[in-house]
């Protein structure tokens, strides 16, 4: 029996499993797809799944179901249906979102629950085929804005497909877990933005990592931004070119549109890897074949507005968290669209140089952004597989997860008057942190709350850059914490044991801050309360 | 940054707490990863108290920003409001929904309620030293109960004066659209038919403006006044008294409803009166009517003029002809038509002795027009170019200048058929008057 991690997106689904050595494998479908299109299509008695189903959008769109994930657990009345549909149209089936399809010669109406069940049956089969073992438990990821009802609907549909959801986890947290585990950086206190650009939506979250504990500070969602917009822009570009050449309109029929879109997706993905791509479509419209090519630069111009919106979307999320881009240590780009080099550079552009943007376009060692989420889910699945369901549910109780977080960092003042941080802002307690100093003795330990300031420095133009000297000197900004509110004073008199002195800061469950100074058997403790 | 601690000054001798750290915020952590699992296993024994504590007052990232907007401070007066008299309190302000009112969605009401409960829960107020504040908490609950029930909410919305927008003071100077647009948007909330048309702006076309006033003049309102009812005692002891209050309430409701309908129709009437667009439409209509009238008059005058001119011309011609005949009695009754020497022929048979009112330019132009007209008419689709050109020369030799101009004007822009008709008519006229004979012409008037 195996446990897997699943990322179930509107556009694609990916499966991962943690092996004995702790390494994570992303599972390919029998067709070799690692990002398996979340699509089902019905032709006669046959059910097509994944890429094969997607291909049916050209011949058989009315029996091909795509983009259904977000409808899980949402009543038809509340569902936001897309304006343009090039696949089976969402209809009201028993008050839920559903579809009318022709299956085995008969017209049937199926709810989105049924669609999800069938999709997961296929996913389960693909996973079992690959692992060679029965799969029963899954950790399933959802966007942060998924409601309890939506998760309930997902859980029961998954169960019908023979898979038991052990735990739901948030997509951005899963992605961050995978990234930090792979790079062995879990324990560093940092502030991350996890920006997920998918097919039909974009999601972003500001997440703090504090000693391996994640807290989401803010989230942002946009349901009109994603890879689909890029496909549409590219399709329109080529449609215009075709029109000019042949005086024929390729947007007239759904079929030629679908053909164009499908090829544009391929072209778009190719341009993420190489500088130029050809496109060729037999009999696109009015009997004309279409052969053309495009280079990356041209594509980036065609889709410029969309890339700008994506960068602005990331910036807005930071703002929502009450932070500035200066406060962000790292931006993790997630989702299929994050493979796009231009997106990575646009995002890098809005952050200071000190902020690391993680994307394969900027660092070839970065994990594939399409796989980060399922990898994190697989890691979590391996962690909890030895617990029974009750224990897992207990760990999700409010008393476990709803914790008090300190608002400002806590630390000491050094001999130069600077702030030395011991506990970062936004750290959840109970917590204990300590710092050891090499000092002979007779020192004053002053505990402070850190106050955020911005330090500006101008960069002197380097040698050989004289020609630009009439430009404004570049101003570099940096967030620097300085001693703010004094919390406690502890004098240490006499010699330290082995020349070492330890300062321990602990905050108990009740919010009592205990500052302890210790050297050998000499111990001094002061309690600090909160406002 | 150096990890060197400051030296101990002589002034500090004892350890002490000197300040408080900023209050913490409760938020969910993400239940993922081994560090979380360790934390969970490590803190496994929580007390019941902590369990309850952990569920309240949690700031979740998903709704942090949305809920902040409901966090509006209530006025001292509202907080002190007598809970027994909750019906007269501003229930939207109670929930911090001041900015939404009848527009608030059910979800917003639910979330706003949660925000207020957290803020005003009697336990919490006691903690902050604001004892005895559970009166307001009762009002919060009443507000929630009322606004979540569609029927009760409609009753409250009917009397929510705060959502009403006052019309501009009469005779004051104001921007029509700024003043009345929001007013009608707000009045429109009472319409059974939704959505309601908008007032629009200065550029709204007439049909839409008319439709707007028609809609509001006939607005079918759901506004009711139950909320202002006097409470009916629920003890059955005095049935007569009860009946009386019920009767009084019913009458009051009816009266208020009638007053409200009157109020609205007066508003509509006033707005229509002061609507600059309606005035502009009326002015334009008047202007158009005037213009049409003037045009009609001008046309009639012109027609009369033409008739007069024609009559005069004919009379003149007759007189000339008679004079000419008398003058050359010995001569044959007609002059051979000269076609070669146009210059010389000029004036022959024309109103000799009478000074032409036509300028030289006009004359030349009209002649060119006449000459070109047959070419432009493609010689009327015939092969008879030389015949037609011949006739034209006959005409040009015999037309008075006035006639040339008249014909030239008539044929300007006319169809080929019309041109032929004009020449035919002119030919007939001249034959009739004896200036030329039918034999002089080879094509026209045949
Ligand atoms: N190499 C690539 N370069 C550019 N775009 C890509 C690449 N690979 C996939 N995409 C695009 O990424 C999008 C799908 O991303 P992803 O699989 O993360 O979406 P999802 O999470 O399944 O769907 P959603 O987030 O919309 O619910 C599609 O638009 C796809 O065309
Ligand atoms: Mg996604």
PDB file of C-alpha atoms in Angstrom, chain A residues 236-350:
ATOM      1  CA  UNK A 236      -4.678  36.167 -31.857  1.00  0.00           C
ATOM      2  CA  UNK A 237      -1.231  37.091 -33.114  1.00  0.00           C
ATOM      3  CA  UNK A 238      -1.096  34.128 -35.460  1.00  0.00           C
ATOM      4  CA  UNK A 239      -4.739  34.516 -36.470  1.00  0.00           C
ATOM      5  CA  UNK A 240      -3.940  38.024 -37.661  1.00  0.00           C
ATOM      6  CA  UNK A 241      -0.941  36.787 -39.574  1.00  0.00           C
ATOM      7  CA  UNK A 242      -2.995  34.054 -41.200  1.00  0.00           C
ATOM      8  CA  UNK A 243      -5.738  36.492 -42.059  1.00  0.00           C
ATOM      9  CA  UNK A 244      -3.303  38.843 -43.704  1.00  0.00           C
ATOM     10  CA  UNK A 245      -1.749  36.107 -45.748  1.00  0.00           C
ATOM     11  CA  UNK A 246      -4.836  34.241 -46.914  1.00  0.00           C
ATOM     12  CA  UNK A 247      -7.662  36.723 -46.379  1.00  0.00           C
ATOM     13  CA  UNK A 248      -9.392  33.977 -44.412  1.00  0.00           C
ATOM     14  CA  UNK A 249     -10.504  34.194 -40.807  1.00  0.00           C
ATOM     15  CA  UNK A 250      -9.343  31.286 -38.643  1.00  0.00           C
ATOM     16  CA  UNK A 251     -11.561  32.374 -35.736  1.00  0.00           C
ATOM     17  CA  UNK A 252     -14.768  31.573 -37.566  1.00  0.00           C
ATOM     18  CA  UNK A 253     -15.162  28.020 -36.440  1.00  0.00           C
ATOM     19  CA  UNK A 254     -14.617  26.438 -33.088  1.00  0.00           C
ATOM     20  CA  UNK A 255     -12.596  23.791 -34.798  1.00  0.00           C
ATOM     21  CA  UNK A 256     -10.024  26.060 -36.378  1.00  0.00           C
ATOM     22  CA  UNK A 257      -9.831  28.010 -33.128  1.00  0.00           C
ATOM     23  CA  UNK A 258      -9.163  24.837 -31.174  1.00  0.00           C
ATOM     24  CA  UNK A 259      -6.493  23.782 -33.633  1.00  0.00           C
ATOM     25  CA  UNK A 260      -4.822  27.157 -33.395  1.00  0.00           C
ATOM     26  CA  UNK A 261      -4.967  27.208 -29.611  1.00  0.00           C
ATOM     27  CA  UNK A 262      -3.563  23.731 -29.271  1.00  0.00           C
ATOM     28  CA  UNK A 263      -0.578  24.566 -31.469  1.00  0.00           C
ATOM     29  CA  UNK A 264      -0.061  27.878 -29.719  1.00  0.00           C
ATOM     30  CA  UNK A 265       0.236  26.086 -26.389  1.00  0.00           C
ATOM     31  CA  UNK A 266       2.985  23.929 -27.827  1.00  0.00           C
ATOM     32  CA  UNK A 267       4.693  26.962 -29.319  1.00  0.00           C
ATOM     33  CA  UNK A 268       4.420  28.848 -26.031  1.00  0.00           C
ATOM     34  CA  UNK A 269       6.034  26.000 -24.110  1.00  0.00           C
ATOM     35  CA  UNK A 270       8.789  25.665 -26.715  1.00  0.00           C
ATOM     36  CA  UNK A 271       9.592  29.345 -26.322  1.00  0.00           C
ATOM     37  CA  UNK A 272      10.189  28.781 -22.606  1.00  0.00           C
ATOM     38  CA  UNK A 273      13.164  26.624 -23.540  1.00  0.00           C
ATOM     39  CA  UNK A 274      14.526  27.978 -26.796  1.00  0.00           C
ATOM     40  CA  UNK A 275      14.722  31.316 -28.545  1.00  0.00           C
ATOM     41  CA  UNK A 276      12.421  30.588 -31.442  1.00  0.00           C
ATOM     42  CA  UNK A 277       9.762  28.179 -32.513  1.00  0.00           C
ATOM     43  CA  UNK A 278       7.916  27.222 -35.648  1.00  0.00           C
ATOM     44  CA  UNK A 279       4.218  26.584 -35.819  1.00  0.00           C
ATOM     45  CA  UNK A 280       2.523  24.564 -38.479  1.00  0.00           C
ATOM     46  CA  UNK A 281      -1.110  23.626 -38.801  1.00  0.00           C
ATOM     47  CA  UNK A 282      -2.521  21.664 -41.701  1.00  0.00           C
ATOM     48  CA  UNK A 283      -5.711  23.025 -43.157  1.00  0.00           C
ATOM     49  CA  UNK A 284      -6.234  25.637 -40.481  1.00  0.00           C
ATOM     50  CA  UNK A 285      -9.098  27.404 -42.195  1.00  0.00           C
ATOM     51  CA  UNK A 286     -10.636  27.642 -45.656  1.00  0.00           C
ATOM     52  CA  UNK A 287      -8.344  24.824 -46.729  1.00  0.00           C
ATOM     53  CA  UNK A 288      -5.146  26.790 -46.172  1.00  0.00           C
ATOM     54  CA  UNK A 289      -2.246  25.287 -44.260  1.00  0.00           C
ATOM     55  CA  UNK A 290      -0.466  27.571 -41.854  1.00  0.00           C
ATOM     56  CA  UNK A 291       3.306  27.587 -41.410  1.00  0.00           C
ATOM     57  CA  UNK A 292       5.050  30.293 -39.530  1.00  0.00           C
ATOM     58  CA  UNK A 293       7.585  30.966 -36.835  1.00  0.00           C
ATOM     59  CA  UNK A 294       8.057  33.290 -33.928  1.00  0.00           C
ATOM     60  CA  UNK A 295      10.969  34.211 -31.726  1.00  0.00           C
ATOM     61  CA  UNK A 296      10.904  34.700 -28.002  1.00  0.00           C
ATOM     62  CA  UNK A 297      11.293  38.444 -28.162  1.00  0.00           C
ATOM     63  CA  UNK A 298       8.295  38.807 -30.449  1.00  0.00           C
ATOM     64  CA  UNK A 299       6.233  36.582 -28.158  1.00  0.00           C
ATOM     65  CA  UNK A 300       7.225  38.664 -25.180  1.00  0.00           C
ATOM     66  CA  UNK A 301       5.982  41.763 -26.952  1.00  0.00           C
ATOM     67  CA  UNK A 302       2.727  40.038 -27.902  1.00  0.00           C
ATOM     68  CA  UNK A 303       2.101  39.034 -24.291  1.00  0.00           C
ATOM     69  CA  UNK A 304       3.673  42.029 -22.602  1.00  0.00           C
ATOM     70  CA  UNK A 305       0.551  43.266 -20.854  1.00  0.00           C
ATOM     71  CA  UNK A 306      -0.133  39.860 -19.374  1.00  0.00           C
ATOM     72  CA  UNK A 307       3.378  39.537 -17.987  1.00  0.00           C
ATOM     73  CA  UNK A 308       3.090  42.997 -16.476  1.00  0.00           C
ATOM     74  CA  UNK A 309      -0.159  42.045 -14.805  1.00  0.00           C
ATOM     75  CA  UNK A 310       1.464  38.947 -13.373  1.00  0.00           C
ATOM     76  CA  UNK A 311       4.298  40.946 -11.852  1.00  0.00           C
ATOM     77  CA  UNK A 312       1.848  43.520 -10.497  1.00  0.00           C
ATOM     78  CA  UNK A 313      -0.166  40.696  -9.001  1.00  0.00           C
ATOM     79  CA  UNK A 314       2.852  39.530  -7.012  1.00  0.00           C
ATOM     80  CA  UNK A 315       3.508  43.058  -5.826  1.00  0.00           C
ATOM     81  CA  UNK A 316      -0.089  43.453  -4.705  1.00  0.00           C
ATOM     82  CA  UNK A 317       0.171  40.328  -2.576  1.00  0.00           C
ATOM     83  CA  UNK A 318       3.191  41.734  -0.779  1.00  0.00           C
ATOM     84  CA  UNK A 319       1.300  44.946  -0.157  1.00  0.00           C
ATOM     85  CA  UNK A 320      -1.649  43.002   1.221  1.00  0.00           C
ATOM     86  CA  UNK A 321       0.639  41.452   3.815  1.00  0.00           C
ATOM     87  CA  UNK A 322       1.529  44.944   4.967  1.00  0.00           C
ATOM     88  CA  UNK A 323       5.054  44.526   3.649  1.00  0.00           C
ATOM     89  CA  UNK A 324       7.239  45.992   0.973  1.00  0.00           C
ATOM     90  CA  UNK A 325       9.138  44.095  -1.664  1.00  0.00           C
ATOM     91  CA  UNK A 326      12.242  44.906   0.414  1.00  0.00           C
ATOM     92  CA  UNK A 327      10.978  42.620   3.161  1.00  0.00           C
ATOM     93  CA  UNK A 328      10.787  39.565   0.923  1.00  0.00           C
ATOM     94  CA  UNK A 329      13.764  37.248   1.036  1.00  0.00           C
ATOM     95  CA  UNK A 330      12.721  34.903  -1.715  1.00  0.00           C
ATOM     96  CA  UNK A 331      10.046  34.534  -4.382  1.00  0.00           C
ATOM     97  CA  UNK A 332       9.188  30.990  -5.343  1.00  0.00           C
ATOM     98  CA  UNK A 333       7.578  30.747  -8.760  1.00  0.00           C
ATOM     99  CA  UNK A 334       5.138  27.872  -9.045  1.00  0.00           C
ATOM    100  CA  UNK A 335       2.776  26.509 -11.703  1.00  0.00           C
ATOM    101  CA  UNK A 336       3.194  25.667 -15.372  1.00  0.00           C
ATOM    102  CA  UNK A 337       3.263  29.258 -16.537  1.00  0.00           C
ATOM    103  CA  UNK A 338       6.178  29.987 -14.211  1.00  0.00           C
ATOM    104  CA  UNK A 339       8.418  28.196 -16.709  1.00  0.00           C
ATOM    105  CA  UNK A 340       8.280  31.360 -18.795  1.00  0.00           C
ATOM    106  CA  UNK A 341      11.623  33.229 -18.655  1.00  0.00           C
ATOM    107  CA  UNK A 342      10.033  36.635 -19.160  1.00  0.00           C
ATOM    108  CA  UNK A 343       7.739  36.147 -16.206  1.00  0.00           C
ATOM    109  CA  UNK A 344      10.712  35.379 -13.979  1.00  0.00           C
ATOM    110  CA  UNK A 345      12.617  38.456 -15.117  1.00  0.00           C
ATOM    111  CA  UNK A 346       9.576  40.709 -14.747  1.00  0.00           C
ATOM    112  CA  UNK A 347       9.081  39.473 -11.210  1.00  0.00           C
ATOM    113  CA  UNK A 348      12.769  39.907 -10.430  1.00  0.00           C
ATOM    114  CA  UNK A 349      12.494  43.455 -11.689  1.00  0.00           C
ATOM    115  CA  UNK A 350       9.999  44.547  -9.023  1.00  0.00           C
TER     116      UNK A 350
END
